Amino acid sequence: MVLLKGLLVLIGFQLAGEFISAQFHLPFPGAVIGMGLLFLYLMIKGSTPKTLSTTSTALFPYIPLFLMPACVGAMGYWSLLQEEWLALLIALTVSTITTIALTPYIMRFFMSLSSSASRRANGGSSSD
Amino acid sequence: MTKSSMSSFALDSIINNPLFGVFLTLLAFKFGQWCYKKTNRNPFLQPMIVGLFSVFLALLAFGLSFDQYFATAQPLHLMLGPVTVALAVPLYENVQRIRAMLTPVLITVLLASTITVSITIGIAWLMGAGQSTLLSLLTKSITTPIAMAVSTEIGGIPSLAAVFVIYTGIIGVIVGPSILDKLRISDKRIRGITMGISAHAIGTARAIEEDRETGAFSALAMGMTGFITAFALPLIVLWSSY
């Protein structure tokens, strides 16, 4: 029954998102707005209801399965991929590797900034 | 009625059954999981990839078009909506857990995703990729369910977007940990953030294997990257098309 209730809530949020997207002509998909609404709801509520954590934990391992029907559709773009595969391969590989090499330094820089800012805020007495 | 036409009639009744696509997909996915286990989790043989090729071959063997298959596999596809909504739950929980680090993580997510998308689009554009491919590349580093929904919205091809996301994730887990080792990055928080930003869910699964803290930071970075991109990208595309 937990899953039933969880799905009811999730689909409810999705439909609310679809409604808002259509009503206000927003450029965001209904499911994405639904995710935003659920996030806001959780922030306001201050904790995750057991139903929702159980349902999402139960659903997530199946995401690859749910993706399969649409991904089979990529085979339909075979001719496009045949023309552009080299560009795609290089673009995706180079950008991913560059990001992996850069992100640690970006993160380290902003971590040191924010820790020195919090030290200043604490009048230099903080020892973390 | 001859025997062969009878059996083909019987076969048709299976193929045209409204649940045939679901059955075929479940079977192919199960086979994919089996192969993944047998090869000691070879990253190229993600259950989904083996599953995809199996479905594709089955469709060829049965002489079915993609549309015929997709119509009977709809129940699985439709689950992507509620699953996308549910992604708010781990995001909320990780934000709560890692509150103190929120600002640096947020800035890093913004910068790193801008960099990765710019490089991707730059190279693909220089090498002559077409517009619909370029639009489908924009969602390459966010988790697949969100990427597909957003790609539809901004005029990309969702199924291609999914393939790009998965390829990105696989490259990320293959080279990510060794690049981080070479750069001597041992801070678990930084390792997690890097994996989550650059290799989304596939990277997060790998980060959880490293340890729990790395996994939590990766999940947070993945959630934030997906969330922010989902709301920023449609606005950017809309604005730049004026």
Short mmCIF file of C-alpha atoms in Angstrom, two decimals:
data_model
loop_
_atom_site.label_atom_id
_atom_site.label_comp_id
_atom_site.label_asym_id
_atom_site.label_seq_id
_atom_site.Cartn_x
_atom_site.Cartn_y
_atom_site.Cartn_z
CA MET A 1 0.00 0.00 0.00
CA VAL A 2 3.00 2.28 0.57
CA LEU A 3 3.90 2.15 -3.12
CA LEU A 4 0.31 2.90 -4.11
CA LYS A 5 0.25 6.01 -1.95
CA GLY A 6 3.70 7.06 -3.12
CA LEU A 7 2.79 6.72 -6.79
CA LEU A 8 -0.42 8.61 -6.18
CA VAL A 9 1.57 11.53 -4.75
CA LEU A 10 4.22 11.46 -7.50
CA ILE A 11 1.70 11.31 -10.35
CA GLY A 12 -0.30 14.02 -8.58
CA PHE A 13 2.72 16.32 -8.52
CA GLN A 14 3.44 15.52 -12.17
CA LEU A 15 -0.11 16.37 -13.24
CA ALA A 16 0.00 19.56 -11.20
CA GLY A 17 3.24 20.37 -13.05
CA GLU A 18 1.64 19.65 -16.44
CA PHE A 19 -1.27 21.91 -15.51
CA ILE A 20 0.98 24.78 -14.45
CA SER A 21 3.16 24.36 -17.54
CA ALA A 22 0.14 24.51 -19.88
CA GLN A 23 -1.77 27.18 -17.98
CA PHE A 24 1.12 29.65 -17.82
CA HIS A 25 2.81 28.59 -21.09
CA LEU A 26 6.02 27.79 -19.24
CA PRO A 27 8.97 26.36 -21.21
CA PHE A 28 9.48 23.57 -18.63
CA PRO A 29 8.17 20.00 -18.92
CA GLY A 30 5.40 19.10 -16.47
CA ALA A 31 7.48 16.43 -14.76
CA VAL A 32 10.29 18.96 -14.15
CA ILE A 33 7.85 21.47 -12.62
CA GLY A 34 6.42 18.59 -10.57
CA MET A 35 9.94 17.86 -9.30
CA GLY A 36 10.37 21.54 -8.38
CA LEU A 37 7.02 21.56 -6.57
CA LEU A 38 7.87 18.40 -4.64
CA PHE A 39 11.25 19.89 -3.69
CA LEU A 40 9.55 23.04 -2.39
CA TYR A 41 6.98 20.95 -0.52
CA LEU A 42 9.76 18.96 1.19
CA MET A 43 11.64 22.16 2.10
CA ILE A 44 8.50 23.61 3.69
CA LYS A 45 7.55 20.38 5.44
CA GLY A 46 11.11 19.91 6.70
CA SER A 47 11.26 16.12 6.40
CA THR A 48 10.60 13.35 3.87
CA PRO A 49 7.37 11.39 4.46
CA LYS A 50 8.13 7.66 4.76
CA THR A 51 5.87 6.85 1.79
CA LEU A 52 7.91 9.05 -0.53
CA SER A 53 11.31 7.80 0.54
CA THR A 54 10.14 4.16 0.26
CA THR A 55 8.61 4.72 -3.17
CA SER A 56 11.56 6.58 -4.62
CA THR A 57 14.04 4.02 -3.26
CA ALA A 58 11.92 1.30 -4.85
CA LEU A 59 11.65 3.09 -8.22
CA PHE A 60 15.19 4.34 -8.84
CA PRO A 61 16.89 1.00 -9.61
CA TYR A 62 14.44 0.59 -12.50
CA ILE A 63 15.26 3.89 -14.20
CA PRO A 64 17.43 2.22 -16.88
CA LEU A 65 14.53 -0.13 -17.63
CA PHE A 66 12.07 2.75 -17.99
CA LEU A 67 14.52 4.47 -20.36
CA MET A 68 14.82 1.53 -22.73
CA PRO A 69 11.74 2.02 -24.94
CA ALA A 70 12.75 5.58 -25.86
CA CYS A 71 16.41 4.65 -26.31
CA VAL A 72 15.56 1.94 -28.81
CA GLY A 73 14.19 4.88 -30.79
CA ALA A 74 17.74 6.26 -31.12
CA MET A 75 18.37 3.44 -33.60
CA GLY A 76 15.96 5.26 -35.89
CA TYR A 77 18.52 8.07 -36.16
CA TRP A 78 21.17 5.72 -37.45
CA SER A 79 21.76 7.73 -40.65
CA LEU A 80 22.23 10.95 -38.68
CA LEU A 81 24.62 9.23 -36.27
CA GLN A 82 26.54 7.71 -39.17
CA GLU A 83 27.28 11.18 -40.52
CA GLU A 84 28.09 12.87 -37.24
CA TRP A 85 29.43 10.11 -34.99
CA LEU A 86 33.04 11.34 -35.04
CA ALA A 87 32.08 14.90 -34.10
CA LEU A 88 29.84 13.59 -31.32
CA LEU A 89 32.40 11.15 -30.00
CA ILE A 90 35.17 13.77 -29.85
CA ALA A 91 32.91 16.51 -28.45
CA LEU A 92 31.52 14.33 -25.65
CA THR A 93 34.82 12.66 -24.76
CA VAL A 94 36.94 15.82 -24.71
CA SER A 95 34.38 17.87 -22.78
CA THR A 96 33.82 15.16 -20.17
CA ILE A 97 37.54 14.62 -19.57
CA THR A 98 38.22 18.38 -19.39
CA THR A 99 35.41 18.84 -16.87
CA ILE A 100 36.69 16.02 -14.68
CA ALA A 101 40.15 17.59 -14.67
CA LEU A 102 38.88 21.14 -13.95
CA THR A 103 36.06 20.55 -11.44
CA PRO A 104 38.32 19.59 -8.49
CA TYR A 105 40.18 22.91 -8.72
CA ILE A 106 37.00 24.97 -9.07
CA MET A 107 35.54 23.16 -6.06
CA ARG A 108 38.71 23.52 -3.99
CA PHE A 109 38.89 27.25 -4.73
CA PHE A 110 35.30 27.97 -3.67
CA MET A 111 35.59 25.68 -0.63
CA SER A 112 38.57 27.69 0.63
CA LEU A 113 36.73 30.96 -0.11
CA SER A 114 33.66 29.95 1.83
CA SER A 115 35.62 28.56 4.78
CA SER A 116 37.66 31.74 5.07
CA ALA A 117 34.43 33.75 4.82
CA SER A 118 32.85 31.75 7.64
CA ARG A 119 35.99 32.19 9.74
CA ARG A 120 35.72 35.94 9.28
CA ALA A 121 32.02 35.80 10.17
CA ASN A 122 32.88 33.99 13.39
CA GLY A 123 35.48 36.62 14.26
CA GLY A 124 38.29 34.20 13.64
CA SER A 125 37.40 32.12 16.67
CA SER A 126 36.05 29.14 14.75
CA SER A 127 38.40 26.21 14.80
CA ASP A 128 37.03 24.14 11.90
CA MET B 1 -6.22 -22.92 -43.42
CA THR B 2 -2.68 -24.24 -43.70
CA LYS B 3 -0.56 -25.04 -40.69
CA SER B 4 1.96 -22.26 -41.33
CA SER B 5 -0.62 -19.51 -41.62
CA MET B 6 -2.18 -20.73 -38.41
CA SER B 7 1.07 -20.50 -36.50
CA SER B 8 1.87 -17.08 -37.93
CA PHE B 9 -1.59 -15.98 -36.83
CA ALA B 10 -0.78 -17.24 -33.35
CA LEU B 11 2.59 -15.46 -33.42
CA ASP B 12 0.91 -12.22 -34.52
CA SER B 13 -1.40 -12.39 -31.54
CA ILE B 14 1.66 -12.36 -29.28
CA ILE B 15 3.47 -9.60 -31.16
CA ASN B 16 0.39 -7.39 -31.29
CA ASN B 17 -0.55 -7.96 -27.69
CA PRO B 18 -0.61 -4.61 -25.88
CA LEU B 19 1.95 -5.93 -23.39
CA PHE B 20 4.40 -7.44 -25.89
CA GLY B 21 6.78 -4.45 -25.75
CA VAL B 22 6.81 -4.56 -21.96
CA PHE B 23 7.56 -8.27 -21.99
CA LEU B 24 10.33 -7.94 -24.57
CA THR B 25 11.93 -5.03 -22.69
CA LEU B 26 11.84 -6.83 -19.33
CA LEU B 27 13.35 -9.93 -20.91
CA ALA B 28 16.10 -7.94 -22.65
CA PHE B 29 16.91 -6.00 -19.47
CA LYS B 30 17.11 -9.21 -17.44
CA PHE B 31 19.49 -10.63 -20.07
CA GLY B 32 21.52 -7.40 -19.85
CA GLN B 33 21.80 -7.74 -16.06
CA TRP B 34 22.95 -11.32 -16.48
CA CYS B 35 25.70 -10.29 -18.96
CA TYR B 36 26.81 -7.42 -16.68
CA LYS B 37 27.21 -9.82 -13.77
CA LYS B 38 28.98 -12.47 -15.88
CA THR B 39 31.56 -9.93 -17.14
CA ASN B 40 32.30 -8.61 -13.62
CA ARG B 41 30.52 -5.30 -14.28
CA ASN B 42 32.26 -4.25 -17.46
CA PRO B 43 31.26 -0.56 -17.78
CA PHE B 44 30.68 -0.92 -21.52
CA LEU B 45 28.19 -3.70 -20.87
CA GLN B 46 25.71 -1.74 -18.74
CA PRO B 47 22.54 -3.88 -18.49
CA MET B 48 20.70 -1.24 -20.43
CA ILE B 49 23.11 -1.27 -23.39
CA VAL B 50 23.01 -5.04 -23.84
CA GLY B 51 19.24 -4.79 -23.37
CA LEU B 52 18.92 -2.15 -26.09
CA PHE B 53 20.79 -4.21 -28.64
CA SER B 54 18.76 -7.29 -27.70
CA VAL B 55 15.47 -5.44 -28.23
CA PHE B 56 16.77 -4.07 -31.51
CA LEU B 57 17.75 -7.52 -32.77
CA ALA B 58 14.42 -8.97 -31.64
CA LEU B 59 12.55 -6.28 -33.56
CA LEU B 60 14.56 -7.11 -36.70
CA ALA B 61 13.88 -10.82 -36.21
CA PHE B 62 10.12 -10.31 -35.78
CA GLY B 63 9.98 -7.70 -38.56
CA LEU B 64 8.49 -5.13 -36.19
CA SER B 65 8.84 -1.36 -36.65
CA PHE B 66 9.98 0.85 -33.80
CA ASP B 67 6.51 2.45 -33.60
CA GLN B 68 4.85 -0.95 -33.21
CA TYR B 69 7.25 -1.79 -30.40
CA PHE B 70 6.98 1.58 -28.71
CA ALA B 71 3.17 1.44 -28.67
CA THR B 72 3.26 -1.76 -26.60
CA ALA B 73 6.19 -0.65 -24.42
CA GLN B 74 4.42 2.58 -23.37
CA PRO B 75 3.67 1.51 -19.75
CA LEU B 76 7.42 1.42 -19.00
CA HIS B 77 8.10 4.69 -20.81
CA LEU B 78 5.30 6.48 -18.95
CA MET B 79 6.99 5.70 -15.62
CA LEU B 80 9.68 8.29 -16.48
CA GLY B 81 7.30 11.09 -15.42
CA PRO B 82 6.75 10.03 -11.79
CA VAL B 83 10.43 8.96 -11.56
CA THR B 84 11.54 12.46 -12.57
CA VAL B 85 9.29 13.98 -9.91
CA ALA B 86 10.72 11.51 -7.36
CA LEU B 87 14.26 12.82 -8.01
CA ALA B 88 13.29 15.72 -5.73
CA VAL B 89 13.45 13.33 -2.74
CA PRO B 90 17.18 12.43 -2.82
CA LEU B 91 18.02 16.01 -3.82
CA TYR B 92 16.18 17.37 -0.77
CA GLU B 93 17.80 14.82 1.54
CA ASN B 94 21.32 15.48 0.27
CA VAL B 95 20.83 19.24 0.47
CA GLN B 96 19.83 18.81 4.14
CA ARG B 97 22.77 16.54 4.85
CA ILE B 98 25.43 18.73 3.28
CA ARG B 99 24.06 22.15 4.17
CA ALA B 100 27.36 23.73 5.19
CA MET B 101 28.88 23.04 1.77
CA LEU B 102 25.90 24.20 -0.26
CA THR B 103 27.26 27.49 -1.62
CA PRO B 104 30.60 26.20 -2.95
CA VAL B 105 28.86 23.15 -4.44
CA LEU B 106 26.25 25.32 -6.10
CA ILE B 107 28.83 27.64 -7.68
CA THR B 108 30.95 24.68 -8.81
CA VAL B 109 27.90 23.01 -10.38
CA LEU B 110 27.03 26.19 -12.27
CA LEU B 111 30.58 26.79 -13.54
CA ALA B 112 31.41 23.19 -14.38
CA SER B 113 28.17 22.52 -16.24
CA THR B 114 28.56 25.70 -18.25
CA ILE B 115 32.12 24.71 -19.15
CA THR B 116 31.24 21.14 -20.12
CA VAL B 117 28.29 22.15 -22.29
CA SER B 118 30.25 24.96 -23.97
CA ILE B 119 33.12 22.67 -24.89
CA THR B 120 30.75 19.99 -26.19
CA ILE B 121 28.76 22.39 -28.35
CA GLY B 122 31.89 24.21 -29.51
CA ILE B 123 33.62 21.07 -30.76
CA ALA B 124 30.48 19.51 -32.26
CA TRP B 125 29.63 22.75 -34.04
CA LEU B 126 33.17 23.18 -35.41
CA MET B 127 33.05 19.61 -36.67
CA GLY B 128 29.82 20.29 -38.51
CA ALA B 129 27.09 18.72 -36.34
CA GLY B 130 23.55 19.75 -37.30
CA GLN B 131 21.16 21.82 -35.22
CA SER B 132 19.00 19.03 -33.84
CA THR B 133 22.13 17.14 -32.75
CA LEU B 134 23.52 20.26 -31.09
CA LEU B 135 20.27 20.79 -29.19
CA SER B 136 20.31 17.15 -28.11
CA LEU B 137 23.86 17.58 -26.76
CA LEU B 138 22.86 20.39 -24.37
CA THR B 139 21.53 17.94 -21.79
CA LYS B 140 24.53 15.61 -21.92
CA SER B 141 25.59 15.83 -18.28
CA ILE B 142 22.23 15.61 -16.51
CA THR B 143 20.51 12.45 -15.40
CA THR B 144 18.69 10.74 -18.28
CA PRO B 145 14.99 11.11 -17.27
CA ILE B 146 15.41 14.88 -16.83
CA ALA B 147 17.56 15.12 -19.97
CA MET B 148 14.86 13.49 -22.09
CA ALA B 149 12.06 15.68 -20.75
CA VAL B 150 14.10 18.87 -21.22
CA SER B 151 15.35 17.81 -24.65
CA THR B 152 11.76 17.47 -25.90
CA GLU B 153 11.05 20.95 -24.61
CA ILE B 154 14.03 22.66 -26.28
CA GLY B 155 13.69 20.98 -29.69
CA GLY B 156 16.28 18.25 -29.29
CA ILE B 157 15.71 14.57 -30.04
CA PRO B 158 15.04 12.89 -26.67
CA SER B 159 16.24 9.44 -27.64
CA LEU B 160 19.53 10.87 -28.99
CA ALA B 161 19.85 13.01 -25.84
CA ALA B 162 19.55 9.82 -23.80
CA VAL B 163 22.30 8.13 -25.79
CA PHE B 164 24.62 11.14 -25.31
CA VAL B 165 23.94 11.20 -21.57
CA ILE B 166 24.70 7.49 -21.23
CA TYR B 167 27.89 7.76 -23.31
CA THR B 168 29.01 10.70 -21.15
CA GLY B 169 28.37 8.67 -17.99
CA ILE B 170 30.33 5.69 -19.27
CA ILE B 171 33.33 7.85 -20.28
CA GLY B 172 33.09 9.53 -16.88
CA VAL B 173 33.33 6.28 -14.91
CA ILE B 174 36.03 4.84 -17.13
CA VAL B 175 38.43 7.80 -16.96
CA GLY B 176 37.13 9.78 -13.95
CA PRO B 177 38.60 7.92 -10.98
CA SER B 178 42.01 7.53 -12.65
CA ILE B 179 42.19 11.23 -13.60
CA LEU B 180 41.33 12.14 -10.00
CA ASP B 181 44.04 9.75 -8.77
CA LYS B 182 46.61 11.24 -11.16
CA LEU B 183 45.76 14.75 -9.99
CA ARG B 184 46.14 13.44 -6.40
CA ILE B 185 42.65 14.51 -5.41
CA SER B 186 41.95 12.53 -2.25
CA ASP B 187 39.29 14.78 -0.67
CA LYS B 188 36.16 12.60 -0.80
CA ARG B 189 33.88 15.60 -1.10
CA ILE B 190 35.73 16.85 -4.19
CA ARG B 191 35.86 13.39 -5.78
CA GLY B 192 32.12 12.97 -5.26
CA ILE B 193 31.23 16.39 -6.63
CA THR B 194 33.37 15.80 -9.73
CA MET B 195 31.78 12.43 -10.47
CA GLY B 196 28.25 13.72 -9.93
CA ILE B 197 28.67 16.76 -12.16
CA SER B 198 30.42 14.99 -15.01
CA ALA B 199 28.89 11.51 -14.98
CA HIS B 200 25.44 11.91 -13.32
CA ALA B 201 23.80 8.67 -12.12
CA ILE B 202 26.40 6.32 -13.61
CA GLY B 203 29.14 8.34 -11.91
CA THR B 204 27.21 8.39 -8.64
CA ALA B 205 26.87 4.61 -8.67
CA ARG B 206 30.67 4.44 -9.06
CA ALA B 207 31.19 7.05 -6.30
CA ILE B 208 29.04 5.02 -3.88
CA GLU B 209 31.38 2.08 -4.56
CA GLU B 210 34.32 4.29 -3.41
CA ASP B 211 32.63 5.16 -0.12
CA ARG B 212 29.51 6.67 1.41
CA GLU B 213 30.69 10.26 1.71
CA THR B 214 31.91 10.34 -1.89
CA GLY B 215 28.55 8.87 -2.92
CA ALA B 216 26.53 11.44 -0.99
CA PHE B 217 28.43 14.36 -2.54
CA SER B 218 28.12 12.83 -5.99
CA ALA B 219 24.36 12.40 -5.55
CA LEU B 220 24.05 15.99 -4.39
CA ALA B 221 26.04 17.32 -7.36
CA MET B 222 24.08 15.15 -9.78
CA GLY B 223 20.76 16.32 -8.34
CA MET B 224 21.74 19.99 -8.42
CA THR B 225 23.13 19.76 -11.95
CA GLY B 226 19.91 18.16 -13.17
CA PHE B 227 17.63 20.53 -11.28
CA ILE B 228 19.42 23.72 -12.31
CA THR B 229 19.90 22.65 -15.93
CA ALA B 230 16.23 21.68 -16.21
CA PHE B 231 15.14 25.18 -15.30
CA ALA B 232 18.01 27.18 -16.86
CA LEU B 233 18.33 25.49 -20.26
CA PRO B 234 14.79 26.13 -21.63
CA LEU B 235 15.14 29.80 -20.66
CA ILE B 236 18.57 30.10 -22.31
CA VAL B 237 17.41 28.38 -25.50
CA LEU B 238 14.24 30.48 -25.60
CA TRP B 239 16.19 33.69 -25.01
CA SER B 240 18.90 32.90 -27.58
CA SER B 241 16.35 32.07 -30.29
CA TYR B 242 15.03 35.64 -30.25
#
